[in-house]
Short mmCIF file of N, CA, C and O in Angstrom, two decimals:
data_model
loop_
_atom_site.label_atom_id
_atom_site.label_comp_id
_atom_site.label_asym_id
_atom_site.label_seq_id
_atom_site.Cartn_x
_atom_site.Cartn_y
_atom_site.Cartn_z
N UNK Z 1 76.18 64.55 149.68
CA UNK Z 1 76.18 63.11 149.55
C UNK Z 1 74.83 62.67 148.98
O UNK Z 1 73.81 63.30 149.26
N UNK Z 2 74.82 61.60 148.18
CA UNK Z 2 73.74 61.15 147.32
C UNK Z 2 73.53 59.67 147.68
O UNK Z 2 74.51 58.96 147.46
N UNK Z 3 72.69 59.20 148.07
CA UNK Z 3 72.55 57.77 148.25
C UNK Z 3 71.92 57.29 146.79
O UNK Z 3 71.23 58.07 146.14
N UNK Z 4 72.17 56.15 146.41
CA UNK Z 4 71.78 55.57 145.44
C UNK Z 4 70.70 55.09 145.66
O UNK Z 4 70.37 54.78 146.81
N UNK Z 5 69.91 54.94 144.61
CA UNK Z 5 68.51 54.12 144.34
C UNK Z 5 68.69 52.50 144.83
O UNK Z 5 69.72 52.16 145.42
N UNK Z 6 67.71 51.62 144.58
CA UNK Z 6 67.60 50.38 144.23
C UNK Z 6 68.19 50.10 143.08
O UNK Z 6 69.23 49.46 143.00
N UNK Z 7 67.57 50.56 142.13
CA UNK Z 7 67.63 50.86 140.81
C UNK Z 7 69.03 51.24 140.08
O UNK Z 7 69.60 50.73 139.12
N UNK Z 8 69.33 52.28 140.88
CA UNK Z 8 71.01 52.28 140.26
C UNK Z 8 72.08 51.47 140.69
O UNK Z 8 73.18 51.46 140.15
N UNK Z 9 71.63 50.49 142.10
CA UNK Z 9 72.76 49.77 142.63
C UNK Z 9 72.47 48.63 141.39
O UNK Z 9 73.28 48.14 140.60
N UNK Z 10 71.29 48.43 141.50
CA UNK Z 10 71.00 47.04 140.52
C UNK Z 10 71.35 47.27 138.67
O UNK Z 10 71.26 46.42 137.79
N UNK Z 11 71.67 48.47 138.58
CA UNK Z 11 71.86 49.18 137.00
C UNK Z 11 73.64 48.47 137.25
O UNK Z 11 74.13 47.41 136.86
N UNK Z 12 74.18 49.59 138.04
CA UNK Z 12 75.73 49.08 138.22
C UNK Z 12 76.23 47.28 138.11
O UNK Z 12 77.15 46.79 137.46
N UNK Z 13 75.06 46.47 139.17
CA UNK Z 13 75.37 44.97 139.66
C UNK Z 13 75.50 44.16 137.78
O UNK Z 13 76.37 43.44 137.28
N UNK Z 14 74.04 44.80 137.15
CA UNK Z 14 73.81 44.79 136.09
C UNK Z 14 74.89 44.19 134.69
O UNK Z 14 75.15 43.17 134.04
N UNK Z 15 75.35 46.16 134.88
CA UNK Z 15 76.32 45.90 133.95
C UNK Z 15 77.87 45.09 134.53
O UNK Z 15 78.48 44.12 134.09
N UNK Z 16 78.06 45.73 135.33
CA UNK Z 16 79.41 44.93 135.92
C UNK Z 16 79.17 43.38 135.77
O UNK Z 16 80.03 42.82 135.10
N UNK Z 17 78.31 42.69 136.20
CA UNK Z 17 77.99 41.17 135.90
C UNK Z 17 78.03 40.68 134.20
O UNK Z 17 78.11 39.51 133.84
N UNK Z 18 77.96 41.63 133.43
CA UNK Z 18 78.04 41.59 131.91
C UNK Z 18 79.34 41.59 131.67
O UNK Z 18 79.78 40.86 130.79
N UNK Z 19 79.94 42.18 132.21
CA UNK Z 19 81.55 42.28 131.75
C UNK Z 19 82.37 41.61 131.93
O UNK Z 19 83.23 41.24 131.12
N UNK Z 20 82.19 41.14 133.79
CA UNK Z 20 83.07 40.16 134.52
C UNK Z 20 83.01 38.64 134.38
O UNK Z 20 83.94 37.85 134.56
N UNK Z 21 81.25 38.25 133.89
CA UNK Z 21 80.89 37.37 133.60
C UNK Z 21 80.60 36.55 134.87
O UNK Z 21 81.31 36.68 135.86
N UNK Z 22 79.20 35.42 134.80
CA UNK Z 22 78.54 35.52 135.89
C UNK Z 22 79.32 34.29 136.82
O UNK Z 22 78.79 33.84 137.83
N UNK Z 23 80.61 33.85 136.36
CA UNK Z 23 81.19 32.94 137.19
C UNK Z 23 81.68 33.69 138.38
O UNK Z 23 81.42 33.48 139.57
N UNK Z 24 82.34 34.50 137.90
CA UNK Z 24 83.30 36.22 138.25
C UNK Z 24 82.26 36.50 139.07
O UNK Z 24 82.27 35.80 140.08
N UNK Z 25 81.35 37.28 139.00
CA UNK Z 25 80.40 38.05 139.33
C UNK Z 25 79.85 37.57 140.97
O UNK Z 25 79.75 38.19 142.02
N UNK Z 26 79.47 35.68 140.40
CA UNK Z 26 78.77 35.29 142.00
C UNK Z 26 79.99 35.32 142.44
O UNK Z 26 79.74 36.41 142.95
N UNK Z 27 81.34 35.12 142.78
CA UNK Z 27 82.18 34.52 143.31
C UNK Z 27 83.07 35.82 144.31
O UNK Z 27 83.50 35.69 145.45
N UNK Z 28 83.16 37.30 143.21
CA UNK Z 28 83.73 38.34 143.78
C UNK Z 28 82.72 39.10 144.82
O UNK Z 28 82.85 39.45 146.00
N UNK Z 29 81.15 39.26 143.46
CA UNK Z 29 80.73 40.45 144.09
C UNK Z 29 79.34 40.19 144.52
O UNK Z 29 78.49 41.05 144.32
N UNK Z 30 78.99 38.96 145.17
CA UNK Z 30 77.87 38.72 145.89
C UNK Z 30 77.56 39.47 147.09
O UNK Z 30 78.28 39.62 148.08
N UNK Z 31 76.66 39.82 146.91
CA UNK Z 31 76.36 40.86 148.47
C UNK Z 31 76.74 42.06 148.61
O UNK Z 31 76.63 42.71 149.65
N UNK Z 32 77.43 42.60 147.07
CA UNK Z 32 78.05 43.95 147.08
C UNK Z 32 76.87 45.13 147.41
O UNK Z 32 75.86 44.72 146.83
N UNK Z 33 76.65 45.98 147.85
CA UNK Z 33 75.81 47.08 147.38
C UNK Z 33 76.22 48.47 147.12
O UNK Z 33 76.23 49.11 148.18
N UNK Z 34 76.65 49.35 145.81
CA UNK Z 34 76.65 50.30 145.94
C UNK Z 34 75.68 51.56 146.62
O UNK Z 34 74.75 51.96 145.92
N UNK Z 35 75.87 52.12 147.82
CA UNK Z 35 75.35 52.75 148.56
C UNK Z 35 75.20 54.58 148.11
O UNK Z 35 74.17 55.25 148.03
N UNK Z 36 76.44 54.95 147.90
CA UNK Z 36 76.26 56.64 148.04
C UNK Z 36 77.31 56.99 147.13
O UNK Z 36 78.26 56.31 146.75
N UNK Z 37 77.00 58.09 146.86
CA UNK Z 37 78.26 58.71 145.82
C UNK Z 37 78.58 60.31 146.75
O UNK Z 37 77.57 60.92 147.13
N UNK Z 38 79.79 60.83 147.03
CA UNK Z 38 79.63 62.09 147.29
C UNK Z 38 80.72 62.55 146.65
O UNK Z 38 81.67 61.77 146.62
N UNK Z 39 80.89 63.91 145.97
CA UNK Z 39 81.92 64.17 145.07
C UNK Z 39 81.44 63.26 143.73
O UNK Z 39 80.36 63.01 143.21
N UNK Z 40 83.03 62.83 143.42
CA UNK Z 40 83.47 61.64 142.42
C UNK Z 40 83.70 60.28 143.26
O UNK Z 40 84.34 59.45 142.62
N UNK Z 41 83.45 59.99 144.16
CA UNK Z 41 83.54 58.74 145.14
C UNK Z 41 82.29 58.10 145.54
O UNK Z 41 81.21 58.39 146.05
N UNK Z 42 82.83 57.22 145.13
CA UNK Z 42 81.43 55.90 145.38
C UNK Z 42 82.26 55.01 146.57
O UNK Z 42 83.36 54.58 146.91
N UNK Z 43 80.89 55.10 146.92
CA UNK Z 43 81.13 54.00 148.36
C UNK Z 43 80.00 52.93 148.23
O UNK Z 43 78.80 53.04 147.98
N UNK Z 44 81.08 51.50 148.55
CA UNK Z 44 79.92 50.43 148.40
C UNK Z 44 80.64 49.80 149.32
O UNK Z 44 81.79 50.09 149.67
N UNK Z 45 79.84 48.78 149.77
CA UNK Z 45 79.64 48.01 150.78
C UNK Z 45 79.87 46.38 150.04
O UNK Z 45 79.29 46.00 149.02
N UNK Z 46 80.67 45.72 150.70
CA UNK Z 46 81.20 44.16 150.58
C UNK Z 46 81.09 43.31 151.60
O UNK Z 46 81.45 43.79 152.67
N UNK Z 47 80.51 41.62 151.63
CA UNK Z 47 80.29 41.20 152.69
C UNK Z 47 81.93 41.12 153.42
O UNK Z 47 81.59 40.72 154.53
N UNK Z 48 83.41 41.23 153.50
CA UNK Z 48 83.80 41.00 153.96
C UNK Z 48 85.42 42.03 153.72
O UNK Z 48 85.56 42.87 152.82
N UNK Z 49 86.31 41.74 154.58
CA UNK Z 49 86.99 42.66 154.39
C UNK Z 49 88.19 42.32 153.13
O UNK Z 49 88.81 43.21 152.55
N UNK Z 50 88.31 41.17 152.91
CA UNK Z 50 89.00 40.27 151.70
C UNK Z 50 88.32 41.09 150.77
O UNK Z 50 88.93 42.12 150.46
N UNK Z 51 87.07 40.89 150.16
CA UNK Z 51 86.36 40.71 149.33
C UNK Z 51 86.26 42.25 149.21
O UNK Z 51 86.30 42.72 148.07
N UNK Z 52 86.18 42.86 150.00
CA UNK Z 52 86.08 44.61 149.59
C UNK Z 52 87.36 44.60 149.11
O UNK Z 52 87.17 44.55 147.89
N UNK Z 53 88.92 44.62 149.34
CA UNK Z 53 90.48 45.25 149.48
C UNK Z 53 90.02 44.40 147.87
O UNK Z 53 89.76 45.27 147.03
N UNK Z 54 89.90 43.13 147.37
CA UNK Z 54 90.09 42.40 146.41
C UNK Z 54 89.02 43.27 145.27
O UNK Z 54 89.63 43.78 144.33
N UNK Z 55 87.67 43.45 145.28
CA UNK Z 55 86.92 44.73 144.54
C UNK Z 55 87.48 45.70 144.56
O UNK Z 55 87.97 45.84 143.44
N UNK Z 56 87.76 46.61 145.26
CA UNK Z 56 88.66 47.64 145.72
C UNK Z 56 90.02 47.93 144.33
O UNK Z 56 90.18 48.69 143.38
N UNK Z 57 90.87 46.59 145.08
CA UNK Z 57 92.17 46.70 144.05
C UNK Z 57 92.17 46.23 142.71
O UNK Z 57 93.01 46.77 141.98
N UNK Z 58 91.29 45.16 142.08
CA UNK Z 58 90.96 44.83 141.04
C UNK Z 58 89.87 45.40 139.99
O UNK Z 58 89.87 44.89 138.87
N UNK Z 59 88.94 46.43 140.27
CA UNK Z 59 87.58 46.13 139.63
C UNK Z 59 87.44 47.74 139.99
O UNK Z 59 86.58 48.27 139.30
N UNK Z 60 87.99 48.50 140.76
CA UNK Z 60 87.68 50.32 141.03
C UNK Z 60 87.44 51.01 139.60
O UNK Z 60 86.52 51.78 139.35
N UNK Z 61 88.64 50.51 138.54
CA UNK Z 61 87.93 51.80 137.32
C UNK Z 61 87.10 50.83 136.34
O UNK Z 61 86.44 51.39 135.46
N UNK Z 62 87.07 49.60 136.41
CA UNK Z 62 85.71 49.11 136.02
C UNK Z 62 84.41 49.95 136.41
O UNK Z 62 83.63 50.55 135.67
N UNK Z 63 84.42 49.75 138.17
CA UNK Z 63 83.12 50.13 138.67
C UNK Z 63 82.42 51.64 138.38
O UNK Z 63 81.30 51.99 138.01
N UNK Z 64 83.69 52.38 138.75
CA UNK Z 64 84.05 53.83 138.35
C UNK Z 64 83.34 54.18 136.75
O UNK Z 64 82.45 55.00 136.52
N UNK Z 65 84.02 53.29 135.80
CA UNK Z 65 83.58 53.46 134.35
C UNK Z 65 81.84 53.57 134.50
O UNK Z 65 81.16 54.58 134.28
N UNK Z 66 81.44 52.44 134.86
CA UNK Z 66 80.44 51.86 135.03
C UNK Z 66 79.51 52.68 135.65
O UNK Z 66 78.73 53.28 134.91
N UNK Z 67 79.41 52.88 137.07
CA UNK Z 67 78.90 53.91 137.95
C UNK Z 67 78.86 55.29 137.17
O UNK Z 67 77.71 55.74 137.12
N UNK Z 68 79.67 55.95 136.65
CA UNK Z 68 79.62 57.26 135.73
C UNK Z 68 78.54 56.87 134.72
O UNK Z 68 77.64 57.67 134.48
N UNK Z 69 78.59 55.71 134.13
CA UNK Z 69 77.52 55.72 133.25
C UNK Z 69 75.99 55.75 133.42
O UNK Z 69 75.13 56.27 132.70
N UNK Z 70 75.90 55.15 134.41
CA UNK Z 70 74.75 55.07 135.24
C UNK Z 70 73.78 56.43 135.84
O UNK Z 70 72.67 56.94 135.71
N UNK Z 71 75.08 56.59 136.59
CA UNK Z 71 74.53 57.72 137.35
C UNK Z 71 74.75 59.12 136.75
O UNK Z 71 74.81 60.12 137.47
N UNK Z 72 74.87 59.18 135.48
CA UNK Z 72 75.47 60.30 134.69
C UNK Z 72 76.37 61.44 135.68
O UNK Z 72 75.93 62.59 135.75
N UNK Z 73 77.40 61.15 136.30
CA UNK Z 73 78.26 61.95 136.73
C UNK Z 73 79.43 61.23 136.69
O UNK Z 73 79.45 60.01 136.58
N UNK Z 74 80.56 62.04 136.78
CA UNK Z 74 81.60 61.34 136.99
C UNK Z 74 81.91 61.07 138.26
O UNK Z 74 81.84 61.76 139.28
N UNK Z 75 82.43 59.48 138.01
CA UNK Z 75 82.99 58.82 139.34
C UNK Z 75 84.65 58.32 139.14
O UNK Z 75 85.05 57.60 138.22
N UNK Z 76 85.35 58.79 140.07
CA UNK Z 76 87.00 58.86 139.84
C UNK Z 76 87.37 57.83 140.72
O UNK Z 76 88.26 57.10 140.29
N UNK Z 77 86.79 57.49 142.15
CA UNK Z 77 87.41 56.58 142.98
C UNK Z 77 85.79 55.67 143.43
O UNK Z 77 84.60 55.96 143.26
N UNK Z 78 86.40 54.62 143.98
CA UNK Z 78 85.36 53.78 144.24
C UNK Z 78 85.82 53.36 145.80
O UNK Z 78 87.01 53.13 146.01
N UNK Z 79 84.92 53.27 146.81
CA UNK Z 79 85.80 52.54 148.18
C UNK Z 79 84.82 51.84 148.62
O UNK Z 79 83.62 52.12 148.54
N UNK Z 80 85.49 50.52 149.30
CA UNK Z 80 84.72 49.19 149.27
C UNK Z 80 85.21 48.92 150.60
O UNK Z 80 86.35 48.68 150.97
N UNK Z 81 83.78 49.03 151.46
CA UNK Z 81 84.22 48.59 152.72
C UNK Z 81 83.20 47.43 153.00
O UNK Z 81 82.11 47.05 152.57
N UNK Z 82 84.08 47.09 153.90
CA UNK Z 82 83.43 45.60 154.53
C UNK Z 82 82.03 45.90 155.64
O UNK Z 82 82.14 46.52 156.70
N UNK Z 83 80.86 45.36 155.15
CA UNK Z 83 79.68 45.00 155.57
C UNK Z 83 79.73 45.99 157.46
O UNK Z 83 79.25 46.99 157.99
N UNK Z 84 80.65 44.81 157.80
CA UNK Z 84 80.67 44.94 159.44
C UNK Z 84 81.02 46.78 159.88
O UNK Z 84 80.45 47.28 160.85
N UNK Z 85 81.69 47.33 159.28
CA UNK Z 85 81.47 49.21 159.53
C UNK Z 85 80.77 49.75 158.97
O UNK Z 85 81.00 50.92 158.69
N UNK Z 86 79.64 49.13 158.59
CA UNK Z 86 78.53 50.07 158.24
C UNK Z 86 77.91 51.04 158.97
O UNK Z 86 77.01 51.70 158.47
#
């Protein structure tokens, strides 16, 4: 397991906010933090449990795309849990 930087959560917030556009961006993924990668799976953290299932089901091979680029490895799944099981 690999925890992410500052730097690469804010690389990912980055580009994903470029794509989704920043109406999108404050509204879905405020408070997101990508945390760890182990394997091809990224795990990030969402303030709520809506807001993770809704990142989660909408935005995974965005993030996925995205996250691979970043972190030069491949990332296949993305899982978005809510803040409170951290």
């Amino acid at each position: 397991m690999m925890k992410l930087t500052r730097i690469q959560d804010h690389a990912i917030h980055a580009l994903t906010a470029g794509i989704v556009g920043a109406e999108t961006f404050d509204r879905v993924f405020a408070g997101i933090r990508f945390d760890e990668i182990e394997g091809t799976m990224l795990y990030a953290f969402a303030r709520n449990e809506d807001v993770a299932s809704d990142i989660e089901d909408g935005y995974s091979p965005l993030i996925a795309a995205l996250a691979s680029r970043v972190l030069g490895k491949q990332v296949d799944v993305v899982v978005v849990m809510p803040k409170v099981l951290q």
